[in-house]
Amino acid sequence: MSSTLEQKALEYHKAGTPGKVAIAVTKSVGSQDDLALAYSPGVAAPCMEIARDPALAYEYTAKGNLVAVITNGTAVLGLGNIGALAGKPVMEGKSILFKKFAGIDSFDIELDETDPDKLVEIIAAMHPTFGGINLEDIKAPECFYIERKLRERLSIPVFHDDQHGTAIVVGSGMLNAVELTGRNLADVKIVCSGAGAAAIACLELLVDIGARRENIFVCDSKGVLTKARNLTGEKADWAQDTTATTLSDVIAGADVFLGVSGPGVLSQADVQSMKKQPIVFTLANPEPELRPELVREVAPDAIIATGRSDYPNQINNALCFPYLFRAALDTGATTINQEMKRACVTALAGLARSDVRFGKDYVVPGLLDDRLLPTVTPKIAQAAIQSGVARKELGMTDYFERLEALGKHLL
């Protein structure tokens, strides 16, 4: 980060009221009568109704439009294990994105706890407050366990965005990149650098939408995941029976490079050894595995995506998580399931394809595209309803119009 940008960021966060979020009152409290309704004695009425029927909390409280953004600070952005408190600016930023793009309120919650079972207990105990839980910046492999346990226990959506958010946007971009280059996803050879939460989730989703596991080669910091390494856990699922040991060994003839690791991992020679019109997703942030301009020097026809906003094709989780939670909250979904994630992938891909800019420098929509909320969200909501996890039915025409109006207000 440049010193100029760093200073601007510090001034931005410090100016006026410190931080980036505050709480707004949504009802009139201008009179004694208002106060009697907002608090004692009037507040007893909704309390008793909710005690009688817990589902009424969605009608009488903010629960139905409130998401918890929770971290323990063990894997914050590209900064690593900097602790819960140091991760708070990121969580506040996430709250801004929820509000800006989907009109969803959220509380950022930073938990000073690294024991996975204790984290599960703490988060589960808080769930009555929220309509959904967004887990953020929790390191692997604990994040897999924590999300799984919470999903088993709770009847509200629990979503680890570092895994699934990244995977969804990668999936949408990959569908379009494959189409633009005349490939079939089932036939492409994919080489992935990285075997953490985001990488594993990306690979699982790519298989779900048509890629074949036997065509995917994964590398971690020690080299290729192979059967000979006797791996355990999630990594073992991606071990190949191969004598290749390095990224350079397996990338020859590959159609796709997916980087979810760190800077400098990919070389120009590696790119040259790939097939013509390579698909190169270098997503390490802020410094990618290989800079796009260096990829372009040796592969002018490559389709390149990064995690950065200063290059085309930014793979940004904000393209999906606001709309997934908006749809989940509006349908009263008990979970964000695979059908909803798949609907988000295809909706994002379709939105990019419908744009006149669709091409090698535009395989995913831009973050500020005002079509995202009214176009992507209803398709996710429909998937929730059709897959049986929704507790509410929605008229899609009315829902589209409501979201379109909300989007104009937000953007």
CSV table of C-alpha atoms in Angstrom, one decimal:
chain,number,residue,atom,x,y,z
A,1,MET,CA,0.0,0.0,0.0
A,2,SER,CA,1.4,3.4,-0.9
A,3,SER,CA,2.0,5.9,1.8
A,4,THR,CA,-0.4,8.3,0.2
A,5,LEU,CA,-3.2,5.8,0.2
A,6,GLU,CA,-2.4,4.6,3.7
A,7,GLN,CA,-2.6,8.2,5.0
A,8,LYS,CA,-5.8,8.9,3.2
A,9,ALA,CA,-7.3,5.7,4.6
A,10,LEU,CA,-6.3,6.6,8.2
A,11,GLU,CA,-7.8,10.1,7.8
A,12,TYR,CA,-11.0,8.7,6.3
A,13,HIS,CA,-11.5,6.3,9.3
A,14,LYS,CA,-10.7,9.0,11.8
A,15,ALA,CA,-12.6,11.9,10.4
A,16,GLY,CA,-15.8,13.1,12.3
A,17,THR,CA,-17.3,10.2,14.2
A,18,PRO,CA,-14.6,7.5,14.3
A,19,GLY,CA,-15.2,4.4,12.3
A,20,LYS,CA,-17.7,3.8,9.5
A,21,VAL,CA,-21.0,2.7,11.0
A,22,ALA,CA,-23.7,3.9,13.5
A,23,ILE,CA,-27.2,2.8,14.6
A,24,ALA,CA,-30.3,4.6,13.2
A,25,VAL,CA,-33.7,4.8,15.0
A,26,THR,CA,-36.5,3.8,12.6
A,27,LYS,CA,-39.5,4.9,14.6
A,28,SER,CA,-40.7,8.2,15.9
A,29,VAL,CA,-39.6,9.0,19.5
A,30,GLY,CA,-40.5,12.6,19.6
A,31,SER,CA,-43.2,12.5,22.2
A,32,GLN,CA,-44.1,10.9,25.6
A,33,ASP,CA,-46.6,8.7,23.8
A,34,ASP,CA,-43.9,7.5,21.3
A,35,LEU,CA,-41.7,6.6,24.2
A,36,ALA,CA,-44.5,4.7,25.9
A,37,LEU,CA,-44.9,2.6,22.7
A,38,ALA,CA,-41.1,2.2,22.0
A,39,TYR,CA,-40.3,1.1,25.6
A,40,SER,CA,-42.3,0.6,28.8
A,41,PRO,CA,-45.2,-0.2,29.0
A,42,GLY,CA,-46.0,-0.6,25.2
A,43,VAL,CA,-43.0,-2.8,24.4
A,44,ALA,CA,-44.5,-5.6,26.5
A,45,ALA,CA,-47.1,-6.3,23.7
A,46,PRO,CA,-44.7,-7.4,21.0
A,47,CYS,CA,-42.6,-9.3,23.7
A,48,MET,CA,-45.7,-11.4,24.6
A,49,GLU,CA,-46.6,-12.0,20.9
A,50,ILE,CA,-43.1,-13.2,20.2
A,51,ALA,CA,-43.1,-15.4,23.3
A,52,ARG,CA,-46.3,-16.9,21.9
A,53,ASP,CA,-45.0,-17.3,18.4
A,54,PRO,CA,-41.2,-16.8,17.8
A,55,ALA,CA,-41.8,-16.3,14.1
A,56,LEU,CA,-43.4,-12.9,14.9
A,57,ALA,CA,-39.9,-11.6,15.8
A,58,TYR,CA,-39.6,-11.0,12.0
A,59,GLU,CA,-42.6,-8.7,12.1
A,60,TYR,CA,-42.0,-6.8,15.4
A,61,THR,CA,-38.2,-6.5,15.5
A,62,ALA,CA,-35.3,-5.8,13.2
A,63,LYS,CA,-34.3,-9.4,13.2
A,64,GLY,CA,-35.5,-10.0,9.6
A,65,ASN,CA,-33.1,-7.4,8.2
A,66,LEU,CA,-30.2,-7.8,10.5
A,67,VAL,CA,-27.0,-9.8,9.8
A,68,ALA,CA,-24.1,-10.5,12.2
A,69,VAL,CA,-20.7,-10.0,10.6
A,70,ILE,CA,-18.4,-12.1,12.8
A,71,THR,CA,-14.7,-12.6,12.9
A,72,ASN,CA,-12.0,-13.7,15.4
A,73,GLY,CA,-9.3,-12.0,13.3
A,74,THR,CA,-7.2,-15.1,12.5
A,75,ALA,CA,-7.2,-14.5,8.7
A,76,VAL,CA,-7.9,-10.9,8.0
A,77,LEU,CA,-7.6,-10.0,4.3
A,78,GLY,CA,-4.0,-10.4,3.3
A,79,LEU,CA,-2.8,-9.4,6.7
A,80,GLY,CA,-3.1,-12.8,8.4
A,81,ASN,CA,-3.7,-13.4,12.1
A,82,ILE,CA,-3.8,-9.8,13.4
A,83,GLY,CA,-6.4,-10.4,16.1
A,84,ALA,CA,-10.1,-9.7,16.5
A,85,LEU,CA,-9.7,-6.0,17.4
A,86,ALA,CA,-7.4,-5.2,14.5
A,87,GLY,CA,-10.0,-6.8,12.2
A,88,LYS,CA,-12.8,-4.4,13.2
A,89,PRO,CA,-12.2,-1.9,10.4
A,90,VAL,CA,-12.7,-4.7,7.9
A,91,MET,CA,-15.9,-5.9,9.6
A,92,GLU,CA,-17.3,-2.3,9.7
A,93,GLY,CA,-16.5,-2.2,6.0
A,94,LYS,CA,-18.4,-5.3,5.4
A,95,SER,CA,-21.4,-3.7,7.2
A,96,ILE,CA,-21.2,-0.8,4.8
A,97,LEU,CA,-21.4,-3.1,1.8
A,98,PHE,CA,-24.4,-4.9,3.2
A,99,LYS,CA,-26.2,-1.6,3.6
A,100,LYS,CA,-25.0,0.1,0.4
A,101,PHE,CA,-25.7,-2.8,-2.0
A,102,ALA,CA,-28.7,-4.5,-0.4
A,103,GLY,CA,-30.2,-2.3,2.3
A,104,ILE,CA,-29.3,-4.8,5.0
A,105,ASP,CA,-28.4,-3.7,8.5
A,106,SER,CA,-25.6,-5.5,10.3
A,107,PHE,CA,-23.6,-5.6,13.5
A,108,ASP,CA,-19.9,-6.2,13.3
A,109,ILE,CA,-18.8,-8.6,16.1
A,110,GLU,CA,-15.2,-9.2,16.8
A,111,LEU,CA,-14.7,-12.2,19.1
A,112,ASP,CA,-11.4,-12.7,21.0
A,113,GLU,CA,-11.6,-16.5,20.8
A,114,THR,CA,-9.6,-19.0,18.7
A,115,ASP,CA,-11.0,-22.3,20.1
A,116,PRO,CA,-13.4,-23.6,17.4
A,117,ASP,CA,-15.9,-25.2,19.8
A,118,LYS,CA,-16.0,-22.1,22.0
A,119,LEU,CA,-16.6,-20.0,18.9
A,120,VAL,CA,-19.5,-22.2,17.9
A,121,GLU,CA,-21.1,-21.9,21.3
A,122,ILE,CA,-20.7,-18.1,21.5
A,123,ILE,CA,-22.1,-17.5,18.0
A,124,ALA,CA,-24.9,-20.0,18.5
A,125,ALA,CA,-25.9,-18.3,21.7
A,126,MET,CA,-26.2,-14.9,19.9
A,127,HIS,CA,-28.4,-16.2,17.1
A,128,PRO,CA,-31.8,-14.9,18.4
A,129,THR,CA,-30.7,-11.4,17.6
A,130,PHE,CA,-30.1,-12.0,13.9
A,131,GLY,CA,-31.7,-13.1,10.7
A,132,GLY,CA,-28.4,-14.3,9.3
A,133,ILE,CA,-24.7,-14.8,10.2
A,134,ASN,CA,-21.8,-13.9,7.9
A,135,LEU,CA,-18.6,-15.5,9.1
A,136,GLU,CA,-15.5,-13.6,8.0
A,137,ASP,CA,-11.7,-13.8,8.1
A,138,ILE,CA,-11.5,-17.0,10.2
A,139,LYS,CA,-8.5,-19.2,9.2
A,140,ALA,CA,-8.7,-22.6,7.7
A,141,PRO,CA,-9.2,-25.4,8.6
A,142,GLU,CA,-11.2,-24.2,11.6
A,143,CYS,CA,-13.5,-22.1,9.4
A,144,PHE,CA,-14.8,-25.3,7.8
A,145,TYR,CA,-15.7,-26.9,11.1
A,146,ILE,CA,-17.2,-23.7,12.6
A,147,GLU,CA,-19.5,-23.1,9.7
A,148,ARG,CA,-20.6,-26.7,9.5
A,149,LYS,CA,-21.4,-26.9,13.2
A,150,LEU,CA,-23.4,-23.7,13.1
A,151,ARG,CA,-25.3,-24.7,10.0
A,152,GLU,CA,-26.2,-28.0,11.8
A,153,ARG,CA,-27.5,-26.1,14.9
A,154,LEU,CA,-29.2,-23.0,13.6
A,155,SER,CA,-32.3,-22.4,11.6
A,156,ILE,CA,-31.0,-19.1,10.1
A,157,PRO,CA,-28.5,-18.7,7.2
A,158,VAL,CA,-24.8,-19.1,8.2
A,159,PHE,CA,-22.4,-18.2,5.4
A,160,HIS,CA,-18.6,-18.1,5.5
A,161,ASP,CA,-18.0,-15.5,2.8
A,162,ASP,CA,-14.3,-16.1,2.4
A,163,GLN,CA,-15.1,-19.5,1.1
A,164,HIS,CA,-18.4,-19.3,-0.7
A,165,GLY,CA,-18.4,-15.7,-1.8
A,166,THR,CA,-15.1,-16.0,-3.5
A,167,ALA,CA,-16.2,-19.3,-5.1
A,168,ILE,CA,-19.5,-17.9,-6.5
A,169,VAL,CA,-17.8,-14.9,-8.2
A,170,VAL,CA,-15.0,-17.2,-9.5
A,171,GLY,CA,-17.6,-19.6,-10.8
A,172,SER,CA,-19.5,-16.9,-12.7
A,173,GLY,CA,-16.4,-15.5,-14.2
A,174,MET,CA,-15.1,-18.9,-15.2
A,175,LEU,CA,-18.4,-19.8,-16.9
A,176,ASN,CA,-18.0,-16.7,-19.1
A,177,ALA,CA,-14.3,-17.2,-19.7
A,178,VAL,CA,-14.9,-20.8,-20.8
A,179,GLU,CA,-17.6,-19.7,-23.2
A,180,LEU,CA,-15.6,-16.8,-24.7
A,181,THR,CA,-12.7,-19.2,-25.4
A,182,GLY,CA,-14.9,-21.9,-26.9
A,183,ARG,CA,-14.1,-24.4,-24.2
A,184,ASN,CA,-16.3,-26.9,-22.3
A,185,LEU,CA,-15.9,-26.7,-18.5
A,186,ALA,CA,-16.0,-30.4,-18.2
A,187,ASP,CA,-12.9,-30.7,-20.4
A,188,VAL,CA,-10.6,-28.0,-19.1
A,189,LYS,CA,-7.5,-28.7,-17.1
A,190,ILE,CA,-7.4,-26.5,-14.0
A,191,VAL,CA,-4.3,-25.8,-11.9
A,192,CYS,CA,-5.0,-24.1,-8.6
A,193,SER,CA,-2.4,-22.4,-6.4
A,194,GLY,CA,-3.7,-22.4,-2.9
A,195,ALA,CA,-5.4,-25.0,-0.7
A,196,GLY,CA,-7.1,-22.8,1.9
A,197,ALA,CA,-10.7,-22.1,2.6
A,198,ALA,CA,-11.3,-19.9,-0.5
A,199,ALA,CA,-9.4,-22.2,-2.8
A,200,ILE,CA,-11.2,-25.4,-1.7
A,201,ALA,CA,-14.6,-23.7,-1.9
A,202,CYS,CA,-13.8,-22.4,-5.4
A,203,LEU,CA,-12.9,-25.9,-6.6
A,204,GLU,CA,-15.9,-27.6,-5.0
A,205,LEU,CA,-18.2,-25.1,-6.7
A,206,LEU,CA,-16.5,-25.4,-10.1
A,207,VAL,CA,-17.1,-29.2,-9.9
A,208,ASP,CA,-20.7,-28.5,-8.9
A,209,ILE,CA,-21.2,-26.4,-12.1
A,210,GLY,CA,-19.5,-28.9,-14.5
A,211,ALA,CA,-15.7,-29.2,-14.0
A,212,ARG,CA,-14.3,-32.6,-13.4
A,213,ARG,CA,-12.3,-33.4,-10.3
A,214,GLU,CA,-9.8,-35.6,-12.2
A,215,ASN,CA,-8.9,-32.5,-14.3
A,216,ILE,CA,-8.0,-30.4,-11.3
A,217,PHE,CA,-4.5,-30.1,-9.9
A,218,VAL,CA,-3.9,-28.3,-6.6
A,219,CYS,CA,-0.7,-26.9,-5.1
A,220,ASP,CA,-0.1,-25.7,-1.6
A,221,SER,CA,3.1,-24.1,-0.2
A,222,LYS,CA,4.8,-27.6,-0.3
A,223,GLY,CA,3.9,-28.4,-3.9
A,224,VAL,CA,1.3,-30.5,-5.7
A,225,LEU,CA,-1.3,-32.3,-3.6
A,226,THR,CA,-0.5,-35.9,-4.4
A,227,LYS,CA,-1.5,-39.3,-3.0
A,228,ALA,CA,2.1,-39.9,-2.0
A,229,ARG,CA,1.9,-37.0,0.5
A,230,ASN,CA,-0.6,-38.9,2.7
A,231,LEU,CA,-2.7,-35.8,3.2
A,232,THR,CA,-5.7,-35.5,5.5
A,233,GLY,CA,-8.8,-33.4,5.7
A,234,GLU,CA,-10.0,-31.2,2.8
A,235,LYS,CA,-6.6,-31.4,1.1
A,236,ALA,CA,-6.8,-35.2,0.8
A,237,ASP,CA,-9.9,-34.8,-1.3
A,238,TRP,CA,-7.9,-33.1,-4.0
A,239,ALA,CA,-4.8,-35.3,-4.0
A,240,GLN,CA,-3.9,-36.7,-7.5
A,241,ASP,CA,-2.1,-39.8,-8.3
A,242,THR,CA,0.8,-38.1,-10.1
A,243,THR,CA,4.6,-37.8,-9.9
A,244,ALA,CA,4.5,-34.1,-10.5
A,245,THR,CA,5.7,-32.1,-7.5
A,246,THR,CA,5.7,-28.4,-8.5
A,247,LEU,CA,3.3,-25.9,-10.0
A,248,SER,CA,5.5,-25.7,-13.1
A,249,ASP,CA,5.3,-29.5,-13.5
A,250,VAL,CA,1.5,-29.5,-13.7
A,251,ILE,CA,0.7,-26.2,-15.4
A,252,ALA,CA,2.0,-27.3,-18.9
A,253,GLY,CA,-1.0,-27.7,-21.1
A,254,ALA,CA,-3.4,-26.3,-18.6
A,255,ASP,CA,-6.4,-24.3,-19.7
A,256,VAL,CA,-7.0,-22.5,-16.4
A,257,PHE,CA,-4.8,-21.1,-13.6
A,258,LEU,CA,-6.6,-20.3,-10.4
A,259,GLY,CA,-4.5,-18.4,-7.9
A,260,VAL,CA,-5.8,-18.1,-4.4
A,261,SER,CA,-2.4,-18.0,-2.7
A,262,GLY,CA,0.3,-15.2,-2.7
A,263,PRO,CA,2.4,-13.0,-4.9
A,264,GLY,CA,5.1,-14.3,-7.2
A,265,VAL,CA,3.8,-17.9,-7.4
A,266,LEU,CA,3.2,-17.8,-11.1
A,267,SER,CA,5.9,-17.1,-13.7
A,268,GLN,CA,5.7,-15.9,-17.3
A,269,ALA,CA,7.2,-19.2,-18.3
A,270,ASP,CA,4.4,-21.0,-16.6
A,271,VAL,CA,1.8,-18.9,-18.5
A,272,GLN,CA,3.7,-19.6,-21.8
A,273,SER,CA,3.4,-23.4,-21.1
A,274,MET,CA,-0.4,-23.2,-20.8
A,275,LYS,CA,-2.8,-23.7,-23.8
A,276,LYS,CA,-3.6,-20.8,-26.2
A,277,GLN,CA,-6.1,-18.3,-24.8
A,278,PRO,CA,-5.3,-19.2,-21.2
A,279,ILE,CA,-7.7,-18.3,-18.5
A,280,VAL,CA,-5.6,-16.8,-15.7
A,281,PHE,CA,-7.3,-15.8,-12.4
A,282,THR,CA,-4.6,-14.4,-10.1
A,283,LEU,CA,-6.6,-13.5,-7.0
A,284,ALA,CA,-4.0,-12.9,-4.3
A,285,ASN,CA,-4.6,-9.5,-2.8
A,286,PRO,CA,-3.2,-6.9,-2.9
A,287,GLU,CA,-0.4,-8.4,-5.0
A,288,PRO,CA,-1.5,-11.1,-7.4
A,289,GLU,CA,0.4,-14.3,-8.2
A,290,LEU,CA,1.5,-12.5,-11.4
A,291,ARG,CA,0.6,-9.0,-12.5
A,292,PRO,CA,-1.9,-8.9,-15.4
A,293,GLU,CA,0.5,-6.8,-17.6
A,294,LEU,CA,3.1,-9.5,-17.2
A,295,VAL,CA,0.6,-12.2,-18.1
A,296,ARG,CA,-0.4,-10.1,-21.2
A,297,GLU,CA,3.2,-9.8,-22.4
A,298,VAL,CA,3.4,-13.6,-23.0
A,299,ALA,CA,-0.3,-14.3,-23.6
A,300,PRO,CA,-2.0,-11.4,-25.3
A,301,ASP,CA,-5.2,-13.3,-25.8
A,302,ALA,CA,-5.5,-14.4,-22.1
A,303,ILE,CA,-8.6,-13.8,-20.0
A,304,ILE,CA,-7.3,-12.4,-16.8
A,305,ALA,CA,-9.1,-11.7,-13.5
A,306,THR,CA,-7.7,-10.4,-10.2
A,307,GLY,CA,-9.0,-9.3,-6.8
A,308,ARG,CA,-8.0,-5.7,-7.4
A,309,SER,CA,-10.2,-2.8,-8.4
A,310,ASP,CA,-7.6,-1.2,-10.7
A,311,TYR,CA,-7.7,-4.1,-13.3
A,312,PRO,CA,-10.6,-5.5,-15.3
A,313,ASN,CA,-12.6,-8.5,-14.1
A,314,GLN,CA,-12.4,-7.9,-10.4
A,315,ILE,CA,-13.4,-11.0,-8.4
A,316,ASN,CA,-15.0,-9.3,-5.5
A,317,ASN,CA,-17.3,-11.0,-2.9
A,318,ALA,CA,-19.5,-7.9,-2.8
A,319,LEU,CA,-20.9,-9.1,-6.2
A,320,CYS,CA,-22.7,-11.9,-4.3
A,321,PHE,CA,-23.1,-11.8,-0.5
A,322,PRO,CA,-25.4,-8.8,-0.3
A,323,TYR,CA,-27.8,-10.4,-2.8
A,324,LEU,CA,-27.6,-13.9,-1.2
A,325,PHE,CA,-28.5,-12.5,2.2
A,326,ARG,CA,-31.2,-10.2,0.7
A,327,ALA,CA,-32.9,-13.1,-0.9
A,328,ALA,CA,-32.4,-15.4,2.2
A,329,LEU,CA,-33.9,-12.8,4.5
A,330,ASP,CA,-36.8,-11.9,2.2
A,331,THR,CA,-37.8,-15.6,1.8
A,332,GLY,CA,-37.2,-16.4,5.4
A,333,ALA,CA,-34.7,-19.1,4.3
A,334,THR,CA,-33.3,-21.4,7.0
A,335,THR,CA,-30.0,-21.7,5.1
A,336,ILE,CA,-28.1,-20.6,2.1
A,337,ASN,CA,-27.9,-23.9,0.2
A,338,GLN,CA,-26.2,-25.1,-2.9
A,339,GLU,CA,-29.1,-24.3,-5.1
A,340,MET,CA,-29.1,-20.7,-4.0
A,341,LYS,CA,-25.3,-20.4,-4.6
A,342,ARG,CA,-25.6,-22.0,-8.0
A,343,ALA,CA,-28.5,-19.6,-8.9
A,344,CYS,CA,-26.2,-16.7,-7.9
A,345,VAL,CA,-23.4,-18.0,-10.2
A,346,THR,CA,-25.6,-18.3,-13.2
A,347,ALA,CA,-27.3,-15.0,-12.6
A,348,LEU,CA,-24.0,-13.1,-12.3
A,349,ALA,CA,-22.7,-14.8,-15.4
A,350,GLY,CA,-25.9,-14.0,-17.3
A,351,LEU,CA,-25.8,-10.4,-16.3
A,352,ALA,CA,-22.3,-9.9,-17.6
A,353,ARG,CA,-23.2,-11.7,-20.9
A,354,SER,CA,-26.2,-9.4,-21.4
A,355,ASP,CA,-23.9,-6.3,-21.3
A,356,VAL,CA,-22.5,-4.7,-24.5
A,357,ARG,CA,-19.1,-4.8,-22.8
A,358,PHE,CA,-19.1,-8.6,-22.5
A,359,GLY,CA,-15.6,-9.8,-23.6
A,360,LYS,CA,-12.2,-10.8,-22.2
A,361,ASP,CA,-12.1,-7.6,-20.1
A,362,TYR,CA,-15.7,-8.0,-18.8
A,363,VAL,CA,-16.5,-11.5,-17.6
A,364,VAL,CA,-18.2,-10.4,-14.3
A,365,PRO,CA,-20.4,-7.4,-13.7
A,366,GLY,CA,-19.0,-4.3,-12.0
A,367,LEU,CA,-19.7,-3.7,-8.4
A,368,LEU,CA,-21.8,-0.5,-9.0
A,369,ASP,CA,-24.0,-2.1,-11.7
A,370,ASP,CA,-27.5,-1.1,-10.6
A,371,ARG,CA,-29.0,-4.2,-12.2
A,372,LEU,CA,-27.4,-6.5,-9.6
A,373,LEU,CA,-30.0,-6.1,-6.8
A,374,PRO,CA,-33.2,-6.5,-9.0
A,375,THR,CA,-31.7,-9.1,-11.4
A,376,VAL,CA,-29.6,-11.4,-9.3
A,377,THR,CA,-31.6,-11.4,-6.0
A,378,PRO,CA,-34.9,-12.7,-7.4
A,379,LYS,CA,-33.2,-15.7,-9.0
A,380,ILE,CA,-31.6,-16.6,-5.7
A,381,ALA,CA,-35.0,-16.2,-3.9
A,382,GLN,CA,-36.6,-18.4,-6.5
A,383,ALA,CA,-34.0,-21.1,-5.9
A,384,ALA,CA,-34.6,-20.8,-2.1
A,385,ILE,CA,-38.4,-21.3,-2.7
A,386,GLN,CA,-38.0,-24.1,-5.2
A,387,SER,CA,-35.5,-26.0,-3.1
A,388,GLY,CA,-37.7,-25.9,0.0
A,389,VAL,CA,-35.6,-23.9,2.4
A,390,ALA,CA,-37.8,-20.7,2.2
A,391,ARG,CA,-40.5,-20.0,4.8
A,392,LYS,CA,-42.2,-17.3,2.7
A,393,GLU,CA,-43.5,-17.2,-0.8
A,394,LEU,CA,-42.8,-14.2,-3.0
A,395,GLY,CA,-44.6,-12.8,-6.1
A,396,MET,CA,-41.6,-12.4,-8.3
A,397,THR,CA,-43.0,-9.5,-10.4
A,398,ASP,CA,-43.7,-7.5,-7.2
A,399,TYR,CA,-40.4,-8.5,-5.7
A,400,PHE,CA,-38.5,-7.3,-8.7
A,401,GLU,CA,-40.2,-4.0,-8.6
A,402,ARG,CA,-39.6,-3.6,-4.9
A,403,LEU,CA,-35.9,-4.4,-5.3
A,404,GLU,CA,-35.6,-2.1,-8.3
A,405,ALA,CA,-37.0,0.8,-6.2
A,406,LEU,CA,-34.7,-0.1,-3.3
A,407,GLY,CA,-31.7,-0.2,-5.6
A,408,LYS,CA,-32.4,3.3,-7.0
A,409,HIS,CA,-32.6,4.5,-3.4
A,410,LEU,CA,-29.3,2.9,-2.3
A,411,LEU,CA,-27.2,3.7,-5.3
